[in-house]
mmCIF file of C-alpha atoms and ligand atoms in Angstrom:
data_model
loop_
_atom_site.group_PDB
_atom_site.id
_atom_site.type_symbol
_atom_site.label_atom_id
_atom_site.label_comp_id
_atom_site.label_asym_id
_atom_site.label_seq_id
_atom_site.Cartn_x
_atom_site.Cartn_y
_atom_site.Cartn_z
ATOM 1 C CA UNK A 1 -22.989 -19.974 -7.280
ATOM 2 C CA UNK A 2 -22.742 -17.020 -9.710
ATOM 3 C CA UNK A 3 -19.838 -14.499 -9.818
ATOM 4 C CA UNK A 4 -21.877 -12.000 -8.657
ATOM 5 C CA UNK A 5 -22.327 -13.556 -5.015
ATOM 6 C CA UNK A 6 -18.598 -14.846 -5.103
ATOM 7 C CA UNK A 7 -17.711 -11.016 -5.306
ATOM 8 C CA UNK A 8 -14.642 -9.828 -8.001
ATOM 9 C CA UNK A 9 -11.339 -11.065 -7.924
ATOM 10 C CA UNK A 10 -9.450 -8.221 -6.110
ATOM 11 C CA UNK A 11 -5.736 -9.302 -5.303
ATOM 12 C CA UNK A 12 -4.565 -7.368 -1.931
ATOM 13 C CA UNK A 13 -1.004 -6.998 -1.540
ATOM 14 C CA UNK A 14 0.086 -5.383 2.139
ATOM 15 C CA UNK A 15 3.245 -5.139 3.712
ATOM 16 C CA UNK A 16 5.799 -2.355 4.931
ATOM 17 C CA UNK A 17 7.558 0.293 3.549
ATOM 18 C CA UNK A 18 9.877 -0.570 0.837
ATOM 19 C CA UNK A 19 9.121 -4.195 0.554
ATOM 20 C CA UNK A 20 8.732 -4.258 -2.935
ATOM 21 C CA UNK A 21 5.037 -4.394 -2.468
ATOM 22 C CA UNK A 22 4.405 -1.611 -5.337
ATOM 23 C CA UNK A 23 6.538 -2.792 -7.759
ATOM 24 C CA UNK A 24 5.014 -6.732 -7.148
ATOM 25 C CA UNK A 25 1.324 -5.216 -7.537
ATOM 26 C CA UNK A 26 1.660 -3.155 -10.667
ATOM 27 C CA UNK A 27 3.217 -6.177 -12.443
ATOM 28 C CA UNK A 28 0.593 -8.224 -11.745
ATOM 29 C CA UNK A 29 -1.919 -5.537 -12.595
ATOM 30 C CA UNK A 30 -0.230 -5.298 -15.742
ATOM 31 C CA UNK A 31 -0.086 -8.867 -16.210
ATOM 32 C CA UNK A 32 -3.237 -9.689 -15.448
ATOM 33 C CA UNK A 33 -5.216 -6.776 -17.260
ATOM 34 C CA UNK A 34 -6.462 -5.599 -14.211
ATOM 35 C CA UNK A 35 -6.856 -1.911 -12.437
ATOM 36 C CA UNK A 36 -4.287 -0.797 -9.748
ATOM 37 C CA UNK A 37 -4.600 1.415 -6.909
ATOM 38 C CA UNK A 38 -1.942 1.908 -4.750
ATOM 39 C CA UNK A 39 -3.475 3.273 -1.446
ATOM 40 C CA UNK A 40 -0.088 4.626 0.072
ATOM 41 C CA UNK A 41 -0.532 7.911 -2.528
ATOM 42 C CA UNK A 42 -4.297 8.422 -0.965
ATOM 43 C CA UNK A 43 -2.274 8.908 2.391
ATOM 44 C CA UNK A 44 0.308 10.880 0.861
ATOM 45 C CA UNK A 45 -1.623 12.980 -0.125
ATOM 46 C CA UNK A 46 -3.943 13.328 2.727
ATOM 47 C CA UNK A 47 -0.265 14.594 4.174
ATOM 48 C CA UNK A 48 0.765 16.679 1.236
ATOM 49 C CA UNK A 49 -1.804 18.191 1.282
ATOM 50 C CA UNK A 50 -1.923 19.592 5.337
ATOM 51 C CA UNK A 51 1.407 20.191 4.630
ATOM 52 C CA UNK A 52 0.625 22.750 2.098
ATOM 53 C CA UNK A 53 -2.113 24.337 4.085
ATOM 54 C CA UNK A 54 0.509 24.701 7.130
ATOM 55 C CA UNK A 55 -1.424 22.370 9.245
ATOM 56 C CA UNK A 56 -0.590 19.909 11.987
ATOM 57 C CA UNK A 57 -0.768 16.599 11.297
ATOM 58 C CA UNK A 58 -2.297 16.257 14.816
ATOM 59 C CA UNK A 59 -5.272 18.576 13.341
ATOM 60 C CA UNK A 60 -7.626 15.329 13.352
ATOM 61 C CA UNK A 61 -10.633 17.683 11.930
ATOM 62 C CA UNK A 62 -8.586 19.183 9.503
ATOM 63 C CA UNK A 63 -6.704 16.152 8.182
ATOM 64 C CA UNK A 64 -10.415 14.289 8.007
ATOM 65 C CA UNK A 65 -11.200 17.133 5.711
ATOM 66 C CA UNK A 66 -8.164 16.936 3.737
ATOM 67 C CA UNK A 67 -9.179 13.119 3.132
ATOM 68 C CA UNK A 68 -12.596 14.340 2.122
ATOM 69 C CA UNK A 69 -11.391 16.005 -0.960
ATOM 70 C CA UNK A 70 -8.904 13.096 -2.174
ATOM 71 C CA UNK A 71 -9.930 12.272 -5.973
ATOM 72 C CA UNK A 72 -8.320 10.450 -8.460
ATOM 73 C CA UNK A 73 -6.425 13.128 -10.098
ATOM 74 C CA UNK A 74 -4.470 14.109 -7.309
ATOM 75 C CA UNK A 75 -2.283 10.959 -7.004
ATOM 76 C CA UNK A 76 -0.503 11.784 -10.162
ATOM 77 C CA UNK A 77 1.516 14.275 -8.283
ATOM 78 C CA UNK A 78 5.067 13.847 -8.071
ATOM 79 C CA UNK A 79 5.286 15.349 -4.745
ATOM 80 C CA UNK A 80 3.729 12.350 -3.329
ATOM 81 C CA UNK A 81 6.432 10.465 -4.191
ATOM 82 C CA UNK A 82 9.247 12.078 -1.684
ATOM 83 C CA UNK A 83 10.619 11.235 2.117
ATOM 84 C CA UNK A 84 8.820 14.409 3.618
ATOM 85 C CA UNK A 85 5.723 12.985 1.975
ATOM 86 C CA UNK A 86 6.111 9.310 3.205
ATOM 87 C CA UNK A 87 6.599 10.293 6.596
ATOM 88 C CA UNK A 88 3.603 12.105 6.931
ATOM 89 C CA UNK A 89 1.212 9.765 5.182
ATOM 90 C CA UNK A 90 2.145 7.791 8.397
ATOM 91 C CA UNK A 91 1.646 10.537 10.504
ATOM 92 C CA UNK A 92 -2.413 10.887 9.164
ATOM 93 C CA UNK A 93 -2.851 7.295 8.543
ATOM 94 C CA UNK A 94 -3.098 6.526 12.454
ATOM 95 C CA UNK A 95 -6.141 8.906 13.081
ATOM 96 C CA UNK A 96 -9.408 6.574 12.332
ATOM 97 C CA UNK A 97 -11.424 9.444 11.437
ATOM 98 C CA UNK A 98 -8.749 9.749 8.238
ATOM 99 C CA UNK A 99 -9.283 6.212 7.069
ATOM 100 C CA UNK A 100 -12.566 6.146 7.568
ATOM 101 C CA UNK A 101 -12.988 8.768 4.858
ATOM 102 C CA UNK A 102 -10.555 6.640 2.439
ATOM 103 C CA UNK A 103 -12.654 3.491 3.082
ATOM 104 C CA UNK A 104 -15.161 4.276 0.404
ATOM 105 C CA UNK A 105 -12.976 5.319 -2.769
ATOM 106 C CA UNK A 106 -10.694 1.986 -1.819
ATOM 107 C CA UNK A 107 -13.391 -0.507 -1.737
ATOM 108 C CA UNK A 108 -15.722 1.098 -4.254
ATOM 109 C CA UNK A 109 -12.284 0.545 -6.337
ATOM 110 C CA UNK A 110 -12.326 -3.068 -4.804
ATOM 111 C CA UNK A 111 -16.085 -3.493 -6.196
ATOM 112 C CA UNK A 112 -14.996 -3.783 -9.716
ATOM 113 C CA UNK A 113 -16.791 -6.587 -11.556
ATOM 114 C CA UNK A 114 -13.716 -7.400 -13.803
ATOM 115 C CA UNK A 115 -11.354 -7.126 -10.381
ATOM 116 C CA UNK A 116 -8.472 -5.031 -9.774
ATOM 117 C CA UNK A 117 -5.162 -5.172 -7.361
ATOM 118 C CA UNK A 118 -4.668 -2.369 -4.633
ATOM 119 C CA UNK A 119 -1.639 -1.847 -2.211
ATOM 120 C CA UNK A 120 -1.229 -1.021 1.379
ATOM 121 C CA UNK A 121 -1.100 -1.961 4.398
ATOM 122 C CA UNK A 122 -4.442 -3.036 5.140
ATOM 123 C CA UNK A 123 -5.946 -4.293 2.111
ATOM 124 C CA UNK A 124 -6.444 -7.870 3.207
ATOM 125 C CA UNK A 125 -7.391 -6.855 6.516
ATOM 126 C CA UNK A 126 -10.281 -4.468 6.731
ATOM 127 C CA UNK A 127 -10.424 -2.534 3.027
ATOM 128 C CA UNK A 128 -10.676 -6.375 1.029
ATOM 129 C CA UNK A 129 -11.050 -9.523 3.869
ATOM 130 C CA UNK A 130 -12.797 -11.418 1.227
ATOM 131 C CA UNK A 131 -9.944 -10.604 -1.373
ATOM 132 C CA UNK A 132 -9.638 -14.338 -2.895
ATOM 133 C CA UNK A 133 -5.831 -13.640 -3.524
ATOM 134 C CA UNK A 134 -3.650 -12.036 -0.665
ATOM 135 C CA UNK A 135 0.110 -11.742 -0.645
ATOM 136 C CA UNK A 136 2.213 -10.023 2.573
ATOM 137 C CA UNK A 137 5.278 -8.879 0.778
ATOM 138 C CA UNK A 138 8.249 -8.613 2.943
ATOM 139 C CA UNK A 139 11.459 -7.701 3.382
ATOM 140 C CA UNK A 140 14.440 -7.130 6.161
ATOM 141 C CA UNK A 141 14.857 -3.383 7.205
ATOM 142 C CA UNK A 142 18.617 -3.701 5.881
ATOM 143 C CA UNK A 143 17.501 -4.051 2.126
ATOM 144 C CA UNK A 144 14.447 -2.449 2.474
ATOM 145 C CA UNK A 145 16.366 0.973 3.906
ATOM 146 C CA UNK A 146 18.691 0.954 0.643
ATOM 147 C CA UNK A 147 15.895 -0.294 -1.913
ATOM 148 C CA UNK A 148 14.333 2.949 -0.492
ATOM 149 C CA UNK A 149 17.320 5.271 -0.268
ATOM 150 C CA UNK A 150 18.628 4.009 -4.034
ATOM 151 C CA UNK A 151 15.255 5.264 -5.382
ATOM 152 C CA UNK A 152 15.335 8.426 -3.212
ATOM 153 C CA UNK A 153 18.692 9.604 -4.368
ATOM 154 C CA UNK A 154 17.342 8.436 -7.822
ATOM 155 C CA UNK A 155 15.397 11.477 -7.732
ATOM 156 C CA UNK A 156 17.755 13.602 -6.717
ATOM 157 C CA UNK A 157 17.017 14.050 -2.746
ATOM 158 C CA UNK A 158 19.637 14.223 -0.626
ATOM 159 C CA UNK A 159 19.917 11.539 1.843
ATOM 160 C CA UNK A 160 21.984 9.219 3.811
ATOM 161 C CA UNK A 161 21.190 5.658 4.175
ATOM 162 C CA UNK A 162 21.531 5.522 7.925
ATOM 163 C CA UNK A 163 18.831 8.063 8.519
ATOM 164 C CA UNK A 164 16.231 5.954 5.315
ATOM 165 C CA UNK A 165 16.892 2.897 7.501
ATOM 166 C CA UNK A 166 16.338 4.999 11.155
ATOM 167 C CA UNK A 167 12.848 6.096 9.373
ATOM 168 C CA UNK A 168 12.111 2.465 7.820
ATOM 169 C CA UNK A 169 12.408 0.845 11.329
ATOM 170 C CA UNK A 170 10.409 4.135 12.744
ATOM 171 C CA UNK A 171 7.699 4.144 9.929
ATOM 172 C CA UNK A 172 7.403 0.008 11.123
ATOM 173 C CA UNK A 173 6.745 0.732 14.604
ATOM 174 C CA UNK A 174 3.891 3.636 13.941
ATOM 175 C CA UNK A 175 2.134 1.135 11.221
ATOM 176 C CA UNK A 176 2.022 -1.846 13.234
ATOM 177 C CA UNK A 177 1.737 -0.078 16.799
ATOM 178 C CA UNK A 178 -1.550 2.144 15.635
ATOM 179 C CA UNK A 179 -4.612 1.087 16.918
ATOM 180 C CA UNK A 180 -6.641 1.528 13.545
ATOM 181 C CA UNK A 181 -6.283 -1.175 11.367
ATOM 182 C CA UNK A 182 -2.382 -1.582 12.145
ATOM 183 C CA UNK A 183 -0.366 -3.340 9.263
ATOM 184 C CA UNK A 184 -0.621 -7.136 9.910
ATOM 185 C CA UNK A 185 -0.681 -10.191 7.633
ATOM 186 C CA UNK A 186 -4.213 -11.293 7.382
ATOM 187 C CA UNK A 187 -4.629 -15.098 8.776
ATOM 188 C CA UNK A 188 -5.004 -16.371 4.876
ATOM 189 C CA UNK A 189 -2.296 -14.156 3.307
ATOM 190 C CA UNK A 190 1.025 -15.915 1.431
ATOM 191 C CA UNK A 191 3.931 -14.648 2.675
ATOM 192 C CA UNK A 192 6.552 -12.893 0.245
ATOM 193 C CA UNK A 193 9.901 -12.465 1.831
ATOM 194 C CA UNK A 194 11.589 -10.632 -1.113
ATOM 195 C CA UNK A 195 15.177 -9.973 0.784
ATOM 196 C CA UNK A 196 17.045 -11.844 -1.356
ATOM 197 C CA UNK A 197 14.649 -11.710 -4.798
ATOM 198 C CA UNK A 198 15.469 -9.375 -7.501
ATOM 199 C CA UNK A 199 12.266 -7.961 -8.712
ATOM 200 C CA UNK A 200 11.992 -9.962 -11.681
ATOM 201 C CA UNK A 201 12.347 -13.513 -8.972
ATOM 202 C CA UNK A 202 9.792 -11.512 -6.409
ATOM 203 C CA UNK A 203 7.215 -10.915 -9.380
ATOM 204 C CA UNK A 204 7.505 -14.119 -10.990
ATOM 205 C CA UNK A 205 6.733 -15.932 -7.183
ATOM 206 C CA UNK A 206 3.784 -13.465 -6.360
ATOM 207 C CA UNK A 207 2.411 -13.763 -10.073
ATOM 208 C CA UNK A 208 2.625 -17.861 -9.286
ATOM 209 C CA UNK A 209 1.121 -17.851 -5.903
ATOM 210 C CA UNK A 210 -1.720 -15.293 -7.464
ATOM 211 C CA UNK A 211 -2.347 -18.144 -10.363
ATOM 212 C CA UNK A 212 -2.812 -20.732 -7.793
ATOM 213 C CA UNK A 213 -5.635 -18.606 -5.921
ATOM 214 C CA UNK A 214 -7.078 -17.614 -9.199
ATOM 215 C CA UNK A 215 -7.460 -21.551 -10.116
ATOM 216 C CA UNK A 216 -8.977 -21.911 -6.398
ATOM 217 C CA UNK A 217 -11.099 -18.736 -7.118
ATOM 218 C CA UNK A 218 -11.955 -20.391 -10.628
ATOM 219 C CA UNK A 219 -13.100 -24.078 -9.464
ATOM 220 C CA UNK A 220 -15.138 -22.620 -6.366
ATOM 221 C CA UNK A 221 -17.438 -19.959 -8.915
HETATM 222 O O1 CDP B 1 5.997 3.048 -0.339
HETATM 223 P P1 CDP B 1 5.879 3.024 1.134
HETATM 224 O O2 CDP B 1 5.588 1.684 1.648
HETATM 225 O O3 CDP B 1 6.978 3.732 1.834
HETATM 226 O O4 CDP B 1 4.671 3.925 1.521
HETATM 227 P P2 CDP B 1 3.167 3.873 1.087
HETATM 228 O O5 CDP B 1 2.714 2.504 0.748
HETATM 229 O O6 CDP B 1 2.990 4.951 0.071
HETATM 230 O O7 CDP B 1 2.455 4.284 2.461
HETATM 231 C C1 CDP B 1 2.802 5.449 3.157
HETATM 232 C C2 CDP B 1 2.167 5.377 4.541
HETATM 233 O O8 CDP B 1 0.750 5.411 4.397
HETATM 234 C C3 CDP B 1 2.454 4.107 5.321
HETATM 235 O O9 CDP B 1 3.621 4.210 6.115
HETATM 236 C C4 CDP B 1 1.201 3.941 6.178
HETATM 237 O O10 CDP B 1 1.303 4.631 7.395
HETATM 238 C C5 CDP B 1 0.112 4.580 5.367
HETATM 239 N N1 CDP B 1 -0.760 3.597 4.709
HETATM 240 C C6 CDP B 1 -1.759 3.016 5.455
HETATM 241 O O11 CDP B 1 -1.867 3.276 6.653
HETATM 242 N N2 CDP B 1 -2.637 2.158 4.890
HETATM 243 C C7 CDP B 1 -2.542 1.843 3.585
HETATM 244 N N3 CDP B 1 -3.432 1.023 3.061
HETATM 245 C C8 CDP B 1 -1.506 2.398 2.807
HETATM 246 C C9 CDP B 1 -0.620 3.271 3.399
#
């Protein structure tokens, strides 16, 4: 069977806030020459950018139209990167009509012949089932909360770490409680638990389980 019909080799990497998910993906992009796209930011923005307008987040019209204009550029902005904005990328990301409208920029970035790695929540799910290499990257809401709250007060927001750890455990409940395409392991992911991992040990395990499903990718082509 030719490449072609086998499809690219796209790794998805899901899992919850703060898992180390990001940081796991964009060292295996980089290690493995490949393009990244972490699909949080296409949320974030969706939500940055109704908050801008003065919209409500429970605008489903408007925030589908927000997700309309989403390009590439826009996820450089910084602004994407804060609590306000995390919280409402959640907020959009359980109206269907808003993922539907990301669904074509993820998996036409999914569609790349030489492959590419992409981060979410969903990637293995619904935006890449067919992904040949799929890691859940996890981690408990204890070290996830001040993973989260070191880099927040890293750029300078003020914050405690009980009330990062009260939005961790609240951001888990709205992804996995949504009805559209709610974060969940796919059946075929490896799991990741990175709780006690610094990032060098979680990249080094996620770039060896991504090896293994290349060589399986490989031998089946
Ligand atoms: O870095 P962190 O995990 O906090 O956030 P993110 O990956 O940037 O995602 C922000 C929010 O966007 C998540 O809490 C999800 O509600 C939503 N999201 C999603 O629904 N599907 C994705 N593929 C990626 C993010």
């Amino acid at each position: 069977m030719g490449r072609r019909e086998k499809g690219p080799f796209v790794v998805a990497v899901d899992g919850p806030a703060a898992s180390g998910k990001g940081t796991v993906a964009s060292s295996l992009a980089r290690d493995l020459g490949l393009p990244y796209l972490d699909t949080g930011l296409l949320y974030r923005a969706v939500g940055v950018l109704m908050q801008r307008a003065g919209q409500d987040f429970n605008d489903v019209p408007a925030a589908a139209c927000q997700a309309l204009m989403i390009t590439a550029d826009v996820l450089d902005d910084p602004g994407l990167r804060t609590r306000a904005a995390g919280e409402a990328a959640s907020r959009v990301a359980t109206h269907p009509q808003v993922r539907e409208r990301l669904l074509e920029f993820q998996q036409t970035f999914a569609s790349q012949d030489q492959g590419s790695v992409l981060d979410g929540r969903d990637i293995g799910t619904v935006i890449a089932p067919h992904a040949p290499a799929k890691l859940y990257v996890t981690a408990s809401p204890e070290v996830r909360a001040e993973r989260r709250w070191r880099q927040l007060t890293g750029q300078g927001e003020q914050v405690s770490l009980e009330d990062v750890l009260a939005d961790i455990r609240k951001r888990d409940e709205r992804d996995g409680g949504r009805e559209a395409a709610p974060m969940r392991a796919a059946a075929d992911a490896v799991l990741l638990d990175t709780s006690e991992m610094t990032i060098d040990q979680a990249a080094d395990a996620a770039r060896r389980i991504v090896e293994a499903a290349r060589a399986r990718w490989e031998a089946s082509r």
